[in-house]
CSV table of C-alpha atoms and ligand atoms in Angstrom, one decimal:
chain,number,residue,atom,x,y,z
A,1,UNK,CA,11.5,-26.3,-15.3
A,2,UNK,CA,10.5,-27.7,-11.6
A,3,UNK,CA,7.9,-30.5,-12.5
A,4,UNK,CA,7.3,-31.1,-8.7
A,5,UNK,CA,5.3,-27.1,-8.6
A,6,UNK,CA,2.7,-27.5,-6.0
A,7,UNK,CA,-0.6,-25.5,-6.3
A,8,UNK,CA,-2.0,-23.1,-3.6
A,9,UNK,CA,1.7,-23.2,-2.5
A,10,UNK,CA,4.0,-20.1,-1.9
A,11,UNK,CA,7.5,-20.6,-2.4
A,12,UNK,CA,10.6,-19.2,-0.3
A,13,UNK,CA,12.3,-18.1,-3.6
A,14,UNK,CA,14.0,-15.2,-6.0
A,15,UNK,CA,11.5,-14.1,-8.0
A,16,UNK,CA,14.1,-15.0,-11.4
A,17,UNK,CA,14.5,-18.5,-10.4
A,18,UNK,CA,10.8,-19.1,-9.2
A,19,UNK,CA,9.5,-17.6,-13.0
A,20,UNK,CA,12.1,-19.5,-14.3
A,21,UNK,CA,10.9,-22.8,-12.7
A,22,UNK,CA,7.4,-22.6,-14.3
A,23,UNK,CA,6.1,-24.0,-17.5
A,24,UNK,CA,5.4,-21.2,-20.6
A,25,UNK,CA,1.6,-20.1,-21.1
A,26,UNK,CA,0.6,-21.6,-17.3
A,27,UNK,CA,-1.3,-19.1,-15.1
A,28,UNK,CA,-4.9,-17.3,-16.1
A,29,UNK,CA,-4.0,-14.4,-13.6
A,30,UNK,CA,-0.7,-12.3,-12.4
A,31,UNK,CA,-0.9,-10.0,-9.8
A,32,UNK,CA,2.4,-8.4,-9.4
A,33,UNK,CA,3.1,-5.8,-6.7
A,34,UNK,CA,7.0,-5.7,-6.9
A,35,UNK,CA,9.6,-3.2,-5.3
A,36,UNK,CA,9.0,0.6,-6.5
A,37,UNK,CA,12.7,1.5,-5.3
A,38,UNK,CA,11.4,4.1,-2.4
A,39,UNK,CA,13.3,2.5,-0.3
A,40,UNK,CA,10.4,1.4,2.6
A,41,UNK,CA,12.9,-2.0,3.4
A,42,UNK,CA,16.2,-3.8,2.5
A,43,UNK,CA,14.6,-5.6,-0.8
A,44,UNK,CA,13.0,-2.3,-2.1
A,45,UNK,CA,16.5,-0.7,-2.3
A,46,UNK,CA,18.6,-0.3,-5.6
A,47,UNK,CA,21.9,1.4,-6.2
A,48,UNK,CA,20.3,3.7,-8.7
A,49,UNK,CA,17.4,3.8,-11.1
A,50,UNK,CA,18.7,1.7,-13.8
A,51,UNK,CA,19.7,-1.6,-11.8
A,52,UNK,CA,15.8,-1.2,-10.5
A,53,UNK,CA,14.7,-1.2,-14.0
A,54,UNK,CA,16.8,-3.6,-14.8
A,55,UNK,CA,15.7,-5.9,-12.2
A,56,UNK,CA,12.4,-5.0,-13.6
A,57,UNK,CA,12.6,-5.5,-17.0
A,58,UNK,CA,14.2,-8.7,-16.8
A,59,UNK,CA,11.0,-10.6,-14.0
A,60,UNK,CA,8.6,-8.4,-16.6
A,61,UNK,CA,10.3,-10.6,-19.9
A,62,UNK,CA,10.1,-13.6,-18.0
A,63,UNK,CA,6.3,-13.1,-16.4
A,64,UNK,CA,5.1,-12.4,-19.8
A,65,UNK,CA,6.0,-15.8,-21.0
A,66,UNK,CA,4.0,-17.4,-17.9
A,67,UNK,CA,0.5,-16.4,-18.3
A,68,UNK,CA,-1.7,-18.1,-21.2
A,69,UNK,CA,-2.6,-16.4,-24.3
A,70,UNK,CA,-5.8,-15.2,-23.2
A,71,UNK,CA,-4.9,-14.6,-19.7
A,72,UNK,CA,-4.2,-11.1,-17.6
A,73,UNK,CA,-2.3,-9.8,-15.2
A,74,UNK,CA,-2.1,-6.4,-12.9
A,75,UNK,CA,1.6,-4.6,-12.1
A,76,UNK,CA,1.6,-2.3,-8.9
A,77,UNK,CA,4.0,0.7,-8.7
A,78,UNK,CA,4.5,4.2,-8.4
A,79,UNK,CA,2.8,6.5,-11.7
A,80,UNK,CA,6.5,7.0,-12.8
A,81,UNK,CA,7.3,3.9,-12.6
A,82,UNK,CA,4.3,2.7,-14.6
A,83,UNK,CA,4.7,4.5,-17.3
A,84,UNK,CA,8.2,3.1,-17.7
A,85,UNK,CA,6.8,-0.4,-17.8
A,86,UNK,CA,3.9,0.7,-20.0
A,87,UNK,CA,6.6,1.6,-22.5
A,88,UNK,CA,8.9,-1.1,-22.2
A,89,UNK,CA,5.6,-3.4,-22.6
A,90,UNK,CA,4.9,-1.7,-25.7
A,91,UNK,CA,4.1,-4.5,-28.4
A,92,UNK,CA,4.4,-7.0,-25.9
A,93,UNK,CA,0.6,-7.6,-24.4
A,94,UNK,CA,-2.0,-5.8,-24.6
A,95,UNK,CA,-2.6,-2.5,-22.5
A,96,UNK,CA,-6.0,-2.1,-20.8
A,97,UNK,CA,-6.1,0.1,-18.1
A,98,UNK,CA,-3.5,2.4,-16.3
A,99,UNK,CA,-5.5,2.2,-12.7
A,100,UNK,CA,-5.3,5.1,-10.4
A,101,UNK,CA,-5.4,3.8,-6.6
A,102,UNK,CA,-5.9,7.1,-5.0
A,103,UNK,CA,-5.0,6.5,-1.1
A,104,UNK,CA,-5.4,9.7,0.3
A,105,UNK,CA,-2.6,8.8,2.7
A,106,UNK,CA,0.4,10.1,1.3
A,107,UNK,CA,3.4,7.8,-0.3
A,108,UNK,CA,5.4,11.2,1.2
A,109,UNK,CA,5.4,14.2,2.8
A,110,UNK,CA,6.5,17.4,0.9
A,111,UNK,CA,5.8,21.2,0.5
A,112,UNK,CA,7.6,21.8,-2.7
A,113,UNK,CA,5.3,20.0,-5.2
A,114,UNK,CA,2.2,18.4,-5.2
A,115,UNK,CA,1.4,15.7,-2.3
A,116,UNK,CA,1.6,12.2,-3.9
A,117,UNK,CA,-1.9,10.4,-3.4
A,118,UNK,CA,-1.9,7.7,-5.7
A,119,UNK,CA,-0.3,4.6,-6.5
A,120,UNK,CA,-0.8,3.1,-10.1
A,121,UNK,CA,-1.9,0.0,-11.3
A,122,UNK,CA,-1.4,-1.4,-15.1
A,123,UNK,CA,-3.8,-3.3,-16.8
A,124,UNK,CA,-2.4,-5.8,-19.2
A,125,UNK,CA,-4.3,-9.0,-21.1
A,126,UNK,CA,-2.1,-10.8,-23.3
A,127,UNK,CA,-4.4,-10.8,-26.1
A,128,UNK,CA,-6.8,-8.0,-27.4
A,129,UNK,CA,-10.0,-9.6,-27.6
A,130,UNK,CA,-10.0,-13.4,-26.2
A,131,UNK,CA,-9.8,-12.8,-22.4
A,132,UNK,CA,-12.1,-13.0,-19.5
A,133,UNK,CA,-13.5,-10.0,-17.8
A,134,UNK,CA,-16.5,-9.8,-15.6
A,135,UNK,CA,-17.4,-6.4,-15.4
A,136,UNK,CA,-20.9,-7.3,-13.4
A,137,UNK,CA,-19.1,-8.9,-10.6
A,138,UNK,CA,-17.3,-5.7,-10.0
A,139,UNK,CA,-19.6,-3.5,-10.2
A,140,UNK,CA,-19.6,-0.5,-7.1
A,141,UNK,CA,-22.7,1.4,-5.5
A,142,UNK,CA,-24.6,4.3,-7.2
A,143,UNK,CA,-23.4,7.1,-5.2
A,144,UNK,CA,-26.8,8.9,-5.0
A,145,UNK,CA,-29.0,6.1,-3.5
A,146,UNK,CA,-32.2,9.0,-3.3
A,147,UNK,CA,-31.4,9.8,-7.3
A,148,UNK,CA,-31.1,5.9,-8.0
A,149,UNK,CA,-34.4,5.2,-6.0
A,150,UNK,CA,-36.0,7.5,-7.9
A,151,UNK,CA,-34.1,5.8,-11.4
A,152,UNK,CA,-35.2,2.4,-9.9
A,153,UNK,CA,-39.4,3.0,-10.0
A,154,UNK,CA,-39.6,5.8,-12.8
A,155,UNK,CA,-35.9,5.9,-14.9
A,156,UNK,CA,-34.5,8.4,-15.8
A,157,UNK,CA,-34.0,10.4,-19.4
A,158,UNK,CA,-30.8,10.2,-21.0
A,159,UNK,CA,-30.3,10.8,-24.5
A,160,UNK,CA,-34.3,10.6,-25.2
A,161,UNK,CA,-34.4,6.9,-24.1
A,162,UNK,CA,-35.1,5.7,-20.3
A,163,UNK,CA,-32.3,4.3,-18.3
A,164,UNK,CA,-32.5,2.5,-15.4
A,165,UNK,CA,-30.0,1.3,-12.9
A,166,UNK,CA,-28.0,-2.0,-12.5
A,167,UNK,CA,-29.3,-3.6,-9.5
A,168,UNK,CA,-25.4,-4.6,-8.5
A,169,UNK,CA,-24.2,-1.0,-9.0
A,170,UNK,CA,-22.0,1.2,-11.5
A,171,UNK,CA,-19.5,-0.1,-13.7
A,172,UNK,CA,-16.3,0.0,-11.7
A,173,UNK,CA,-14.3,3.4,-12.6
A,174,UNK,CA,-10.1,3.3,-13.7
A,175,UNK,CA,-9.8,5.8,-10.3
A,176,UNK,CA,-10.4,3.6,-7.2
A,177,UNK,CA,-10.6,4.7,-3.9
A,178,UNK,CA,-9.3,2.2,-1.6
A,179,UNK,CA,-7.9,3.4,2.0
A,180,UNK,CA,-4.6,1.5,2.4
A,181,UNK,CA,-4.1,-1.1,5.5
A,182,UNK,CA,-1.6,1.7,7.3
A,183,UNK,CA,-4.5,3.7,7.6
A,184,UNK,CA,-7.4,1.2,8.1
A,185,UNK,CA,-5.5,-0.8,11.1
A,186,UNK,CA,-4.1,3.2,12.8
A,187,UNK,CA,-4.7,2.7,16.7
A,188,UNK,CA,-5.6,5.9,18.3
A,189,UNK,CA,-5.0,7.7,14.8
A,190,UNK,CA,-1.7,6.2,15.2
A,191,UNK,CA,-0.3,4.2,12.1
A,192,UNK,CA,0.6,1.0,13.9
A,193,UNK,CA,3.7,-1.2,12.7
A,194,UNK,CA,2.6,-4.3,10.5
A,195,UNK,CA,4.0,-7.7,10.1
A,196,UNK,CA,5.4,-6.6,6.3
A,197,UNK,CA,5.6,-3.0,5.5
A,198,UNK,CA,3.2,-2.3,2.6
A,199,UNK,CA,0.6,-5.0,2.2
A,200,UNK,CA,-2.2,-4.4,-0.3
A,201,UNK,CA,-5.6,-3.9,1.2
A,202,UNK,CA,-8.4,-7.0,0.2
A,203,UNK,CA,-10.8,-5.4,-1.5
A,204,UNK,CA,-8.6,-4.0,-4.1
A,205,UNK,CA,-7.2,-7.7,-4.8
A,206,UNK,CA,-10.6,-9.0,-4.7
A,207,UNK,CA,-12.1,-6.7,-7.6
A,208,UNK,CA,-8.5,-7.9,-9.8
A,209,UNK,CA,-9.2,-11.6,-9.2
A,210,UNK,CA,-13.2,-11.3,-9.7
A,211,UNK,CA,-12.6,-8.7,-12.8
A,212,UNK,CA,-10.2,-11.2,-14.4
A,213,UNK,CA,-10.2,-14.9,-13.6
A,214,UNK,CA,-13.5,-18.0,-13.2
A,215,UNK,CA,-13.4,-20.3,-9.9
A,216,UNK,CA,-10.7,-23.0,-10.5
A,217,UNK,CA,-8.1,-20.3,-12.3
A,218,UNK,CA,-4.5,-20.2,-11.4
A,219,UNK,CA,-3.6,-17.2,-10.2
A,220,UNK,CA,0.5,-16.6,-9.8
A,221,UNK,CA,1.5,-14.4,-6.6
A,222,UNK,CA,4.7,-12.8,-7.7
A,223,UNK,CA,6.3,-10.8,-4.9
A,224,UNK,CA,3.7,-12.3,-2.6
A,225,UNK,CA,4.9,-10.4,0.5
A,226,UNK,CA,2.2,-11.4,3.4
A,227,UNK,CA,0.5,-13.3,0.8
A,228,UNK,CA,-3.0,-11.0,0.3
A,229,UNK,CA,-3.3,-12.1,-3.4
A,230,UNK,CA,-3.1,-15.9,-2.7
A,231,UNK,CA,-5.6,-15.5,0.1
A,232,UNK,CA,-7.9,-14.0,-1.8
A,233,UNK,CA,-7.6,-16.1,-4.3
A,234,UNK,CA,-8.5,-18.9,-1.9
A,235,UNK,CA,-11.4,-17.3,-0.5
A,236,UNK,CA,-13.1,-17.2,-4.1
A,237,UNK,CA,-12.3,-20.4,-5.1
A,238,UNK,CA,-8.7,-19.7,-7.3
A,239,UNK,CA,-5.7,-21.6,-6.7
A,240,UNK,CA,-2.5,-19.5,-6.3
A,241,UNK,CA,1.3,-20.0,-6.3
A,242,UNK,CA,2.9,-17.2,-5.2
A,243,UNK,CA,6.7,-16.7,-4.3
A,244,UNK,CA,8.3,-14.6,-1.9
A,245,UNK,CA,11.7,-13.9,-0.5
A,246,UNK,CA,11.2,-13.3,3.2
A,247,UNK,CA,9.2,-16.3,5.0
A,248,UNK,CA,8.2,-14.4,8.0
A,249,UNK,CA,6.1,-12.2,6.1
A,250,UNK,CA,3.9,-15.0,5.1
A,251,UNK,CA,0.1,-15.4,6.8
A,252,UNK,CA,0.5,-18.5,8.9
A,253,UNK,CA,-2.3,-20.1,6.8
A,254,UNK,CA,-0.4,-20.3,4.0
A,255,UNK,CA,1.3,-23.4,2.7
A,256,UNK,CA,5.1,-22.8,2.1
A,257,UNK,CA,8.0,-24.6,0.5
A,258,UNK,CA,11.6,-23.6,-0.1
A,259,UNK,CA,12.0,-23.2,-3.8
A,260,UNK,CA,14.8,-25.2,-5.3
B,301,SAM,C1,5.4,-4.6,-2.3
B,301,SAM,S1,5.7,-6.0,-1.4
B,301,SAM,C2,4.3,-7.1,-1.7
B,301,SAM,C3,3.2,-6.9,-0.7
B,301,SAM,C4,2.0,-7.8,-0.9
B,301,SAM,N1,1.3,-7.5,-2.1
B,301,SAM,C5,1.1,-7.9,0.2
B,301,SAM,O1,-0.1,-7.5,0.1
B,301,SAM,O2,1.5,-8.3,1.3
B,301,SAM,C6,7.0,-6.7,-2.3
B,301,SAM,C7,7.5,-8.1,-1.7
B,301,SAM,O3,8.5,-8.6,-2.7
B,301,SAM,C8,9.5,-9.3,-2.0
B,301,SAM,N2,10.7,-9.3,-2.9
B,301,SAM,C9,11.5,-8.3,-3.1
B,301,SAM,N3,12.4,-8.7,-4.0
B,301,SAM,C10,12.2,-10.0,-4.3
B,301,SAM,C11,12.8,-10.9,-5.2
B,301,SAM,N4,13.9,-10.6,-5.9
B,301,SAM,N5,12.2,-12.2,-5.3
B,301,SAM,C12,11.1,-12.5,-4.5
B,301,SAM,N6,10.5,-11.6,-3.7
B,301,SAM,C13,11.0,-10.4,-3.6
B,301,SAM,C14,9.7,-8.5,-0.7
B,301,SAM,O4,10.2,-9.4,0.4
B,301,SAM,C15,8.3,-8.0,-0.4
B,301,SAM,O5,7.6,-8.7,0.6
């Protein structure tokens, strides 16, 4: 265990050694967006399926020891994938939520089955009831705002009593509609090259963090990539410590270290 771990930090490490390094039951929050094996760049490529779940199976044992027993954590990958990890989890922590993150821009182009259009998202907390979720602060916009006028001034009927709307909005869905950065920063409709090839767009890190940690919480970055989790965690007032193998992917306002 490395005593010397720095907060709001992002270390140049393997993801193995860096879990390795931490002390048992220490973060509030994971966010994990790890390789999918669709080979988008050098550290996304396998031999085969099994060495990928391997490799999978063996950062999921050791995250699982790192987050505190009422704590959470979020794993990014392909539906397949997921429902892999949501069996191999099994008994493990507690399932929550299998998140749909429907991009409309394809993962791939094909005309022999269905377009893919989603990436998944689990849900884990590490315990079943004692855990921190604050629905309220993640809460998403009435999509008829003339119905929801009406609602606001009169109510409306539902099951013979009157309901009337949140002022912050709907409780937020499993299905979320987030365009992806490829498409948000396209030039001339033209997807533009980034500085890392699949970062995770703000908003969608934003309702995680809110959702599932206070102000002051450690959240852990694993597979930090150009670092969106940890600065979103700054910007709400988290500490982070992330890890990542390639240093040039890293926003420049970050604070990096070499693991040992
Ligand atoms: C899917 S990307 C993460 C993108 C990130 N969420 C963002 O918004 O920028 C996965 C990242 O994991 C890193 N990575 C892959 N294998 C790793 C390993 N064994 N240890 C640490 N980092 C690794 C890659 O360099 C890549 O940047």
């Amino acid at each position: 265990m490395n005593s010397a771990l720095q907060y709001n930090t992002i270390y140049i490490q393997n993801i193995i050694d860096f879990l390795e390094s931490l002390p048992d039951d220490y973060a509030d929050l994971a966010i994990i967006d790890p390789p999918y094996n669709l080979k988008v760049a050098d550290w996304d490529k396998f031999k085969n399926e099994q060495e990928f779940l391997d490799f999978s199976f063996v950062w999921i044992d050791l995250m699982l020891q790192k987050i505190k027993p009422n704590g959470s954590f979020y794993i990014f990958n392909t539906p397949y994938h997921c429902a892999l990890f949501l069996h191999y989890l099994r008994g493990k922590a507690v399932f929550q939520n299998f998140i749909t993150w429907y991009k409309k821009d394809g993962l791939s182009y094909t005309k022999k089955r269905f377009l893919n259009n989603q990436e998944s998202i689990l849900f884990y907390t590490m315990d079943s009831k004692n855990y921190y979720f604050d629905c309220d602060s993640i809460r998403i916009p009435y999509e008829s705002t003339q119905r929801m006028a009406h609602a606001r001034e009169k109510g409306i009927l539902k099951n013979g009593k009157r309901w009337y709307p949140n002022e912050k909005g709907k409780l937020c869905p499993d299905v979320w509609e987030i365009v992806s950065e490829r498409h948000k920063q396209k030039v001339n409709g033209k997807v533009q090259k980034l500085n890392h090839p699949t970062p995770k767009p703000k908003e969608m890190i934003e309702r995680m963090i809110k959702a599932s940690s206070k102000e002051g919480d450690l959240v852990l970055d694993l597979f930090a990539g150009g670092g969106t989790t940890s600065m979103v965690a700054r910007e709400l007032g988290r500490n982070y410590i992330g890890c990542e193998l390639n240093r040039n992917y890293l926003d420049s306002s970050l604070e990096i270290k070499e693991g040992k």
